[in-house]
Coordinates of C-alpha atoms in Angstrom, one line a residue:
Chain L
X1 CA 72.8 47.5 -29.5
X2 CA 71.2 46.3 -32.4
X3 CA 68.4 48.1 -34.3
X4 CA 65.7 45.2 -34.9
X5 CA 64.7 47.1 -38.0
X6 CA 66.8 50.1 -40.3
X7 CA 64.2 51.6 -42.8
X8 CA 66.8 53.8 -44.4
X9 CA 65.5 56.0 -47.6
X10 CA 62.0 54.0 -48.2
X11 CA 60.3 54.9 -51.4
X12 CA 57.0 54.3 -52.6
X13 CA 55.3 56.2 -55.9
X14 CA 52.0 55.5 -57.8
X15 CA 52.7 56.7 -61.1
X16 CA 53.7 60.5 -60.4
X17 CA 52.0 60.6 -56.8
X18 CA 54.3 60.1 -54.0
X19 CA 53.4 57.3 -51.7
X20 CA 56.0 57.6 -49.1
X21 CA 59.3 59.1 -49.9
X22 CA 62.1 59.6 -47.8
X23 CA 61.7 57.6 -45.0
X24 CA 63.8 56.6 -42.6
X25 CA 64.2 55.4 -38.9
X26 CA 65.6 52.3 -37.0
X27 CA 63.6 50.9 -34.5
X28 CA 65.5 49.1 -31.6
X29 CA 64.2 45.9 -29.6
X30 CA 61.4 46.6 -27.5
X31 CA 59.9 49.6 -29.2
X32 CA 57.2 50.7 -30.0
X33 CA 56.6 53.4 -32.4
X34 CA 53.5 54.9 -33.3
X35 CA 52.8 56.6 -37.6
X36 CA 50.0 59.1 -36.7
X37 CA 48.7 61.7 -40.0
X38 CA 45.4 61.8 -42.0
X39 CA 44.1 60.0 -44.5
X40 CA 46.2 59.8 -47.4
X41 CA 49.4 60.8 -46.2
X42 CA 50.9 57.2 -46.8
X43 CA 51.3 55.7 -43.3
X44 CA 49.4 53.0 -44.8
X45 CA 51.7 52.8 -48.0
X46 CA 54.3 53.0 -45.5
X47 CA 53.9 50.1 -43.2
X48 CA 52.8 47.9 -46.3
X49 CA 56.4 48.7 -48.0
X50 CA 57.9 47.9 -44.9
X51 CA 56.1 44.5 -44.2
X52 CA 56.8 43.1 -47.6
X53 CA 53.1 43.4 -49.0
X54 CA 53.9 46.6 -51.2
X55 CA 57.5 46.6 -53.2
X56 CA 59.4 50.5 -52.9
X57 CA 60.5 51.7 -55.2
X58 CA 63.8 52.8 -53.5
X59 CA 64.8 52.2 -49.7
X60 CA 66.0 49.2 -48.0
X61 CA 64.4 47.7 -45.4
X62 CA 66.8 45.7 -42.9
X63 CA 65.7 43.5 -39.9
X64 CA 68.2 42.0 -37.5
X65 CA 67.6 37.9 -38.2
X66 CA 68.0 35.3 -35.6
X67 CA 70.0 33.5 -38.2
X68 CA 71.9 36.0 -40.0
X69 CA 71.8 39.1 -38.5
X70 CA 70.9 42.3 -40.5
X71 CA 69.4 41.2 -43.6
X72 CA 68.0 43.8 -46.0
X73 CA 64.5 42.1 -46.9
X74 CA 63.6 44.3 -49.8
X75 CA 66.1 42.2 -52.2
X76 CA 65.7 39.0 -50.2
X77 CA 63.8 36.1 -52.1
X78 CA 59.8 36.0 -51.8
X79 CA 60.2 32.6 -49.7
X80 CA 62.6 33.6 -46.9
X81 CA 60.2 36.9 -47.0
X82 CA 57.2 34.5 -46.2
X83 CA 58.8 32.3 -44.1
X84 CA 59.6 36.2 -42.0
X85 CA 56.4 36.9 -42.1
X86 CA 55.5 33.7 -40.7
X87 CA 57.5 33.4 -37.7
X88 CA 59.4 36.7 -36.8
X89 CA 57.2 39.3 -37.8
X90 CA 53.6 40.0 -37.9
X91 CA 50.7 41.8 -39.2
X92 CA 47.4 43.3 -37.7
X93 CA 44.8 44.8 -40.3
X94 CA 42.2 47.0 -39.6
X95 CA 39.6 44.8 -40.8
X96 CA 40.0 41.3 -38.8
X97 CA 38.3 39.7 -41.7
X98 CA 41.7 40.4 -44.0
X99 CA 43.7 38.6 -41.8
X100 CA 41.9 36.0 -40.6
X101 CA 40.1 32.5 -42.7
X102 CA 36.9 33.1 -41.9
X103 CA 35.9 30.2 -42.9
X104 CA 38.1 27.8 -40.4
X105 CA 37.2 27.8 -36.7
X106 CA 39.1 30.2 -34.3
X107 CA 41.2 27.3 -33.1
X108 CA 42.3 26.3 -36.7
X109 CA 42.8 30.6 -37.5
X110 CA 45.3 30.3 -34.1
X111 CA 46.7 26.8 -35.4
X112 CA 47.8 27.2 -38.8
X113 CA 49.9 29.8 -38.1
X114 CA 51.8 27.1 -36.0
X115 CA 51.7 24.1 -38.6
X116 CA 53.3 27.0 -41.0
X117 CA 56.2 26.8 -38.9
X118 CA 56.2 23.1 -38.4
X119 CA 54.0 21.9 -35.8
X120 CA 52.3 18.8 -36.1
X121 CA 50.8 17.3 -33.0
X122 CA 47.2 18.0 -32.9
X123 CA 46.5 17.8 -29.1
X124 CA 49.4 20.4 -28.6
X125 CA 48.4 22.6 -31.4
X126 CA 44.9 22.9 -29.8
X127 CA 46.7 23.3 -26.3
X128 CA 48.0 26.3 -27.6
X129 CA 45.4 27.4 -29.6
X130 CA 42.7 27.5 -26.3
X131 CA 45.8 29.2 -24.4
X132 CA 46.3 32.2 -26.9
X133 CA 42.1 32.4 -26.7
X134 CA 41.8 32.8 -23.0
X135 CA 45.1 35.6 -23.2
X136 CA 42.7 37.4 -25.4
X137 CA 39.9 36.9 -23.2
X138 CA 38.0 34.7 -25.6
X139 CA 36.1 31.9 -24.0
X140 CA 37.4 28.3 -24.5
X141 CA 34.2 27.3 -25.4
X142 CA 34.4 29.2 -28.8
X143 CA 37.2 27.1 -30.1
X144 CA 35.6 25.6 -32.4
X145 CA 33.4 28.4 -33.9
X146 CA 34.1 30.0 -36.8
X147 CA 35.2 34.1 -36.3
X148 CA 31.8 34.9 -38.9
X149 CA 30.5 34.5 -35.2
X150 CA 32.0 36.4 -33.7
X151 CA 31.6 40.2 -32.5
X152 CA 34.0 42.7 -34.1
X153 CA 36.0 43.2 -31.0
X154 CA 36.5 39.6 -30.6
X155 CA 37.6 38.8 -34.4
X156 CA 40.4 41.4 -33.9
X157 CA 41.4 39.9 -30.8
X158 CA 41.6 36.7 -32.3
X159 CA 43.6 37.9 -34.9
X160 CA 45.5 39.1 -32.5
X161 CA 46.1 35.9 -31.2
X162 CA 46.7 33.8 -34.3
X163 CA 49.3 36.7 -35.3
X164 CA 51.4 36.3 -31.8
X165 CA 50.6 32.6 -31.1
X166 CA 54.4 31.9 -33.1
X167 CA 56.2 34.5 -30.6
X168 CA 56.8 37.0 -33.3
X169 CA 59.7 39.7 -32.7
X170 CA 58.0 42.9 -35.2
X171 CA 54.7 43.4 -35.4
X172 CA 53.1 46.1 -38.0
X173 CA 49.9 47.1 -36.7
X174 CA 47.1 48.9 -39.2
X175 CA 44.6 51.3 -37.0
X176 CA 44.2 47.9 -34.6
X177 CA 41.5 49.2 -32.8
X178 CA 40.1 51.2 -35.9
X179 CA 36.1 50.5 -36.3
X180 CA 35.9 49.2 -32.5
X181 CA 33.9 51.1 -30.0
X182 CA 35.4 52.5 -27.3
X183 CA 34.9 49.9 -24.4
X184 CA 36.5 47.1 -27.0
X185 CA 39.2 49.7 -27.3
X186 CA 40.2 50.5 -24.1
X187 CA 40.2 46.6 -23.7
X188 CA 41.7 46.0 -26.6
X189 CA 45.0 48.6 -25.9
X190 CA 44.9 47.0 -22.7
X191 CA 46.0 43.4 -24.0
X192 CA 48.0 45.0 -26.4
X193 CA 50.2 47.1 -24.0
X194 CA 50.8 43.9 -21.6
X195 CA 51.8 41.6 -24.7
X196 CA 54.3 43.8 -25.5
X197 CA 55.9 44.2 -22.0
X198 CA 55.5 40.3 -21.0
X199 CA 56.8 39.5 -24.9
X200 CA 59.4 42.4 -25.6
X201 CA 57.6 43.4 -28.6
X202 CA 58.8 45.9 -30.8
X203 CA 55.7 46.7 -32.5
X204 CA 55.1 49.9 -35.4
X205 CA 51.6 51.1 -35.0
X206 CA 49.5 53.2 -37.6
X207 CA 46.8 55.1 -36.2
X208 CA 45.1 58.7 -36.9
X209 CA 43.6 57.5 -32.9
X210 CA 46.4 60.4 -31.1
X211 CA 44.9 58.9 -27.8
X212 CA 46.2 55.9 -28.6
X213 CA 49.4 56.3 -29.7
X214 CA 50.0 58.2 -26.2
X215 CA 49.1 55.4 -24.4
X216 CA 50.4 52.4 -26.7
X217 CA 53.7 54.1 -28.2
X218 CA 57.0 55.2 -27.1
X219 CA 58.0 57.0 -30.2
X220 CA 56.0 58.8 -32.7
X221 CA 56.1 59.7 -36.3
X222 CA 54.4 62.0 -37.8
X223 CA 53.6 62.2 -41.4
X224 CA 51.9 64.5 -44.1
X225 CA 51.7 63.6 -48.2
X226 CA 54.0 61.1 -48.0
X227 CA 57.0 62.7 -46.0
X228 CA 58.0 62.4 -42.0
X229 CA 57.5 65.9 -41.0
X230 CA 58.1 65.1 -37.4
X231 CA 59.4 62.4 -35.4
X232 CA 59.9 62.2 -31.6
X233 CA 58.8 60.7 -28.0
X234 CA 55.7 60.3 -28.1
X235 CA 55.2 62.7 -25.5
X236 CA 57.6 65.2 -26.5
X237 CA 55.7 65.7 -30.2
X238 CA 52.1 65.6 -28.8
X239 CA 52.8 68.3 -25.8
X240 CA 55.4 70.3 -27.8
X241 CA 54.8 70.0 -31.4
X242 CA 57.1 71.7 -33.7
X243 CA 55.9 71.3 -37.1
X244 CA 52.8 73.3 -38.2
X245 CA 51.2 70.5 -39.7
X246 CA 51.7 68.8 -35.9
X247 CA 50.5 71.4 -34.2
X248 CA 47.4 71.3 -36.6
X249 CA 46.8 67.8 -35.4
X250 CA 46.7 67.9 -31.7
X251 CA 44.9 70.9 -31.6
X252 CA 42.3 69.9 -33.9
X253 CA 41.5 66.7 -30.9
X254 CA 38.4 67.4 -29.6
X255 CA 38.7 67.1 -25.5
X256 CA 36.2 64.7 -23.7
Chain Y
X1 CA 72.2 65.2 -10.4
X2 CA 70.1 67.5 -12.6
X3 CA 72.2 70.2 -13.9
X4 CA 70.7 72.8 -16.1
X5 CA 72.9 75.2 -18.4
X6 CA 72.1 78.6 -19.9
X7 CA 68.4 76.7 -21.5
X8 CA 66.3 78.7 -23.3
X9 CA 62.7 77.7 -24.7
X10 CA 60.3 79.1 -26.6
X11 CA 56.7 78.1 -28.6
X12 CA 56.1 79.0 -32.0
X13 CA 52.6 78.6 -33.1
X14 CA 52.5 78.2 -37.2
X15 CA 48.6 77.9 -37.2
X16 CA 48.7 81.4 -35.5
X17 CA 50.4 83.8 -37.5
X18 CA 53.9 82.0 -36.5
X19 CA 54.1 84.0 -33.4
X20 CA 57.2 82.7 -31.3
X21 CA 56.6 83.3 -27.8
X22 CA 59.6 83.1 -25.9
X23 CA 59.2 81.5 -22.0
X24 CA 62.1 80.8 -20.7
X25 CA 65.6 82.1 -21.2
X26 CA 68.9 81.6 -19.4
X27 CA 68.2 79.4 -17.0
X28 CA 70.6 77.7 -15.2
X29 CA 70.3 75.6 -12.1
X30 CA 72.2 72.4 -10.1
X31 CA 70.8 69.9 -7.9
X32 CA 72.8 67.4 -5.8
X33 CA 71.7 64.2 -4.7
X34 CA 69.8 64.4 -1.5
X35 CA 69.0 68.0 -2.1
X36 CA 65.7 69.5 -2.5
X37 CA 64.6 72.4 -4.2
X38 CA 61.6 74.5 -5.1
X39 CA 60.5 76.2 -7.6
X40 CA 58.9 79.1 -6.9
X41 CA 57.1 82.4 -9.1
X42 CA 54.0 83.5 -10.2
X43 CA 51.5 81.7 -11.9
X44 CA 52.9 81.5 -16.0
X45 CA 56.7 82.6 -15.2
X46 CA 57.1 79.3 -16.4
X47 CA 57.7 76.7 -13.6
X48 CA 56.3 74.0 -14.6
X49 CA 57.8 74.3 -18.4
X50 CA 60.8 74.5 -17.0
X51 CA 60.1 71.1 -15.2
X52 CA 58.7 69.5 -18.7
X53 CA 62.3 70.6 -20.2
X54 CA 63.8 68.3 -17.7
X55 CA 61.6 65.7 -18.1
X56 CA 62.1 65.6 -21.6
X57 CA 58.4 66.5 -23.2
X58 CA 59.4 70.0 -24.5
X59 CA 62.3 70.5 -25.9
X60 CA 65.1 73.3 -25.2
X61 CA 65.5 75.4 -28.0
X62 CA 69.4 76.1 -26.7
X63 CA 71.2 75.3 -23.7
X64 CA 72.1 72.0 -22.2
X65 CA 69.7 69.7 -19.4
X66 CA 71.8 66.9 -17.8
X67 CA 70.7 64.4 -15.9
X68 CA 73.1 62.4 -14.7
X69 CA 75.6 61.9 -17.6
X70 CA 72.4 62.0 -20.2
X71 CA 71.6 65.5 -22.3
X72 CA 67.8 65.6 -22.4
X73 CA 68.0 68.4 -24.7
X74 CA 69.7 66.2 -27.4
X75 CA 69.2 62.9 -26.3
X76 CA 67.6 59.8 -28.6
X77 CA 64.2 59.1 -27.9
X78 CA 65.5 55.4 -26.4
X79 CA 67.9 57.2 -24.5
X80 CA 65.4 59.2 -22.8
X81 CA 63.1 56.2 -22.2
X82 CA 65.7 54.3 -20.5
X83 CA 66.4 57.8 -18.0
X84 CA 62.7 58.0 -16.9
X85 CA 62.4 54.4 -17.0
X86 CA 65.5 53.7 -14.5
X87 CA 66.8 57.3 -13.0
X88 CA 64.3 60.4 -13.5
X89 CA 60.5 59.9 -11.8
X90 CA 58.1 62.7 -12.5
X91 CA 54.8 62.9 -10.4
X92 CA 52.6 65.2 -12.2
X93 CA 49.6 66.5 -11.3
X94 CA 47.2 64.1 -13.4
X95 CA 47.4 60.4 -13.3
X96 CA 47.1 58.9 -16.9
X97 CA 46.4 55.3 -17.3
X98 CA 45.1 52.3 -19.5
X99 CA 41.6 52.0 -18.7
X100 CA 40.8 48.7 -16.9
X101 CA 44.1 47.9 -15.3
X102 CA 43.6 47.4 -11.4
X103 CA 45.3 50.2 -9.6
X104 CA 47.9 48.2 -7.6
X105 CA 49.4 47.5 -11.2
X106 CA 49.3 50.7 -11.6
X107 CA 51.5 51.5 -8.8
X108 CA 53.5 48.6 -9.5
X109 CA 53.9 49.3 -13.3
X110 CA 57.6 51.5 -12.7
X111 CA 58.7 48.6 -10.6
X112 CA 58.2 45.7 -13.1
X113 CA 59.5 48.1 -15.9
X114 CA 63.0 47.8 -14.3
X115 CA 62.7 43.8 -14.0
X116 CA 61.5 43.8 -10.4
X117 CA 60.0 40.1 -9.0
X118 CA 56.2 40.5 -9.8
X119 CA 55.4 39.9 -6.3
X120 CA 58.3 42.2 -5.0
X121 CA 56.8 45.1 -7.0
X122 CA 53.2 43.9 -6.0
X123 CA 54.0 44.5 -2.2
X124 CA 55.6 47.3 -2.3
X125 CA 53.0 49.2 -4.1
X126 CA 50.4 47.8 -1.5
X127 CA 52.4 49.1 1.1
X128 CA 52.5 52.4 -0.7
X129 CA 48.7 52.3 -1.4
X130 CA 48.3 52.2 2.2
X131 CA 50.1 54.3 3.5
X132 CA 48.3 56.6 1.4
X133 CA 44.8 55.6 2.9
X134 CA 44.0 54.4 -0.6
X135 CA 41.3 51.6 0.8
X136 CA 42.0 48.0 0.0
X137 CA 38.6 47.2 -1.4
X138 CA 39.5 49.5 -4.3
X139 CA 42.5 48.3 -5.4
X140 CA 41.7 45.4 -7.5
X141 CA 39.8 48.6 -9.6
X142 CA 40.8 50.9 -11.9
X143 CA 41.9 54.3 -10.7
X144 CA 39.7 56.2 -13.7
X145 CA 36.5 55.8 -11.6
X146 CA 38.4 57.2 -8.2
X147 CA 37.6 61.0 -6.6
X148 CA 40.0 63.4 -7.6
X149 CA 42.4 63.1 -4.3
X150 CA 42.4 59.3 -4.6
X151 CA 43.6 59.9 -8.2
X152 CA 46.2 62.0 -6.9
X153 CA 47.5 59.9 -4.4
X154 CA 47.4 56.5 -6.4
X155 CA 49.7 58.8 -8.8
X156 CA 52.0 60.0 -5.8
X157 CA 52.2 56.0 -5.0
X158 CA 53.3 55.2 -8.5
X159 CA 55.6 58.0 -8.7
X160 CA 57.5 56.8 -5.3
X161 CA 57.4 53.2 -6.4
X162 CA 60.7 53.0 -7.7
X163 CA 63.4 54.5 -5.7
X164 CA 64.2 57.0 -8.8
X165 CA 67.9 58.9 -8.0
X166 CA 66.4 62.1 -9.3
X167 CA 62.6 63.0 -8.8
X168 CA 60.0 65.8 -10.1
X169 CA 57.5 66.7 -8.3
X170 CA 54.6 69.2 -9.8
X171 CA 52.1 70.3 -6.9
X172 CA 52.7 67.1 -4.7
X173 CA 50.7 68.0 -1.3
X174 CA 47.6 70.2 -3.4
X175 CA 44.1 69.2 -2.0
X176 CA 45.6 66.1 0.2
X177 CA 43.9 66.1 3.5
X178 CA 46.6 66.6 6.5
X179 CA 47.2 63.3 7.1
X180 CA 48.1 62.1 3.5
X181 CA 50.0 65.6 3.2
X182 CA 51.9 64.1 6.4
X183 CA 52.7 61.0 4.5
X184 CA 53.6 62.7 1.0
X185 CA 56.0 65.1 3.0
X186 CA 57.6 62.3 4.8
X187 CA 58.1 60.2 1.1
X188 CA 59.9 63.1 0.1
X189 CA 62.2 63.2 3.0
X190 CA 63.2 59.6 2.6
X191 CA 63.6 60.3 -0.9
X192 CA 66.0 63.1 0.2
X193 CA 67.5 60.3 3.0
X194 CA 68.4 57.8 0.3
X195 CA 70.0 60.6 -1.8
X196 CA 67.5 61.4 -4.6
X197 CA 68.3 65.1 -6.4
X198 CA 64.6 66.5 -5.9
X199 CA 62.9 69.3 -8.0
X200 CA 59.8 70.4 -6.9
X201 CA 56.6 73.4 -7.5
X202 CA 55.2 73.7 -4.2
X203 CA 52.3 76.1 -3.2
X204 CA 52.0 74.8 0.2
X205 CA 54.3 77.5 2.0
X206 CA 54.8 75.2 5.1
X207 CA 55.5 71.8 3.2
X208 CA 57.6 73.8 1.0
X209 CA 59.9 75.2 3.9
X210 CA 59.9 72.2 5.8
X211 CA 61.3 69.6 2.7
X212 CA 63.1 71.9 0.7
X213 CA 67.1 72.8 1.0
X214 CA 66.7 75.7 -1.5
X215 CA 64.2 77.8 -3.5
X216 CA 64.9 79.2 -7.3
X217 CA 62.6 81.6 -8.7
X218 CA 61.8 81.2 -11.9
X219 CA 61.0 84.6 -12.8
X220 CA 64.7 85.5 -13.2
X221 CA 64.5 82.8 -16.3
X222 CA 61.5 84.6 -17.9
X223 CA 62.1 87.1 -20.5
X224 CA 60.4 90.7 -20.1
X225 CA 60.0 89.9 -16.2
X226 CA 63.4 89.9 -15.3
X227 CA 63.2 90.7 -11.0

């Protein structure tokens, strides 16, 4: 098989710091692997080189096309990049607001991404659009508002929607239920987990949340100033940690 | 079916001096299909480590753990994933879920992961739930709310949901009334019937003696309490 995505040798510096160095993994259809450390140990940095937003400085980032098979997308042309980012991939910030146009209704959020891609019948855009709402458990009736309207849980579902609404293959989440309480959460992790089963998702998940990369990932990460320092099952790395910096993290989650 | 070979595991903790505590050592052990066997020992000799080795979540420090054709100890994550999803269940002894999913999903969450018809997996997971006495008002709820048994016993029904070739099973009759001890100890025997290679801890004395083939103790595997 296939890896959808090689990261082989990714490297990112700011000036003399290191952002991420080192880094690599491939990530096979259908996976989902979680990037769990604290603040500031480049998991952020990370997933932005590997999404196209940030440039490495060394690395190569290859993702299996539909087209053309394993192209790396590092040296590939800012256009094809886009037009990636547009259909196969997709991005969830933290903050809803940075992925979202808060200034176009939900539908149109949900609909543009569609019309980037080509589609131009109105009536079936908006079909669509009120179908990806009520997967996210948003109320038809809010179509038309705009997501400056909406509750915080319900912008990020929305994104969530207007980010899948094009049947993407990758999707790079950043802490995607980050700043939600903990009903929305659970709700939230819910959705997620049954998109990714119905839509074979291979999804890469940054979180510092270890609860949910237990219950959303099949294969963790874990990094600490800018390196992997251990990488595993999920399961495997939380219940039998073998780095020190690992063990420092799950025993420093407070039990409810 | 599960074949262990000469497996050896031990913890070190870095954030406590970098003690290494050794658990388990030289353990060796073979199960056929349609077998049964316990695991027996004291409380810490290490018997249910030695059933997280097999299941993949710690990680040998030497030896080999085959399961099937697949070495646990040195497998790929994917490659694990695939075993638990298609060939090894476990049934531990908490259930762990997604809040808010309905507990007949639940139970019929192995069954769709192996590309079983919704509906298929659907029924057979309401047949499980109730032959467990697991009432039917409840199963259109999530199991986080449930009583401690009911927990248990939604867990038993997903861990029997898919006819696994090889099973775990960590405590599988504790604090079950005897009519749903009946049932569990009459899952395992069909297990056994259709050939699945069965591990299983088992403080129930009588259960124990009436499903299992075999008994290993595991404090032969332990280091410093060699019998």
């Amino acid at each position: 098989m296939t890896p959808l995505l090689q990261v082989k040798g990714i490297e990112k510096r700011y000036g003399a710091r290191i952002g991420c160095a080192d880094v690599s993994f491939d990530l096979f259809p259908g996976e989902v692997m979680g990037i769990v450390g604290e603040s500031g140990s480049g998991k952020s940095t990370l997933l932005n080189c590997m999404a196209g937003h940030l440039e490495p400085d060394a690395g190569q980032v290859i993702f299996d096309t539909r087209a053309d098979g394993p192209v790396d997308t590092v040296t590939m042309s800012e256009p094809v990049r886009r037009m990636l980012g547009r259909t196969d991939w997709a991005f969830v910030h933290q903050h809803a607001r940075d992925g979202l146009r808060m200034s176009v209704s939900a539908g149109g959020n949900i609909g543009e991404r569609l019309m980037a891609v080509g589609d131009r019948h109105y009536g079936d855009i908006r079909d669509r659009a009120i179908d990806w709402l009520g997967r996210v458990e948003i109320e038809e009736s809010r179509v038309d508002d705009r997501p400056s309207a909406f509750s915080g849980g319900m912008q990020q579902r929305l994104q969530i929607a207007r980010n899948l609404v094009t049947g993407p293959r990758l999707v790079f989440m950043d802490e995607p239920t980050g700043g939600l309480d903990v009903s929305v959460q659970a709700r939230l992790l819910d959705l997620l987990r049954g998109l990714v089963r119905e839509m074979g998702l291979s999804a890469i998940i940054v979180t510092h949340d270890l609860a949910v990369v237990r219950l959303l990932a099949d294969r963790l990460m874990v990094m600490k100033s800018g390196h992997v320092v251990e990488a595993g099952l999920t399961d495997q790395v939380l219940d039998d940690p073998q780095h020190a910096y690992t063990q420092l993290l799950v025993s420093s989650v407070l039990q409810v | 079916m599960i074949e262990l070979i000469n497996v050896s595991k031990s913890f070190t903790l870095h954030n406590q001096g970098s003690a290494v505590i050794p658990v388990m050592q030289g353990a060796s052990l073979k199960v056929a299909e349609g077998e049964c066997v316990a695991l027996t020992g004291a409380s810490g000799a290490g018997k249910s480590t030695l059933m997280r080795v097999i299941y993949g979540n710690y990680l040998a420090a030497s030896g080999r753990v085959l399961v099937g054709d697949l070495d646990v100890a040195r497998a790929e994550p994917r490659e694990i994933l695939a075993l638990r999803r298609e060939t090894l269940g476990y049934v531990s002894q908490f259930l762990r879920v997604v809040p808010r999913v309905p507990t007949l999903e639940v139970v019929a969450e192995p069954l769709l992961a192996v590309g079983c018809d919704k509906q298929a997996a659907l029924d057979k997971a309401a047949g499980l739930l109730g032959r467990l006495n697991i009432p039917e008002r409840l199963w259109s709820l999530s199991p986080t709310t449930f009583s401690g048994g009911e927990q248990q016993r939604v867990n038993i029904a997903r861990g029997f949901a898919h006819d696994y070739p090889a099973m775990l099973l960590d405590e599988p009759t504790a604090s079950l009334d005897a009519q749903n001890r009946e049932t569990v100890l009459s899952l395992i025997e069909e297990a056994k019937a259709r050939g699945a290679a069965i591990v299983g801890i088992f403080h129930d004395i009588e259960a124990r003696s009436r499903v299992c083939d075999r008994e290993i103790n595991v404090s032969e595997f332990t280091p410093g309490m060699a019998a």
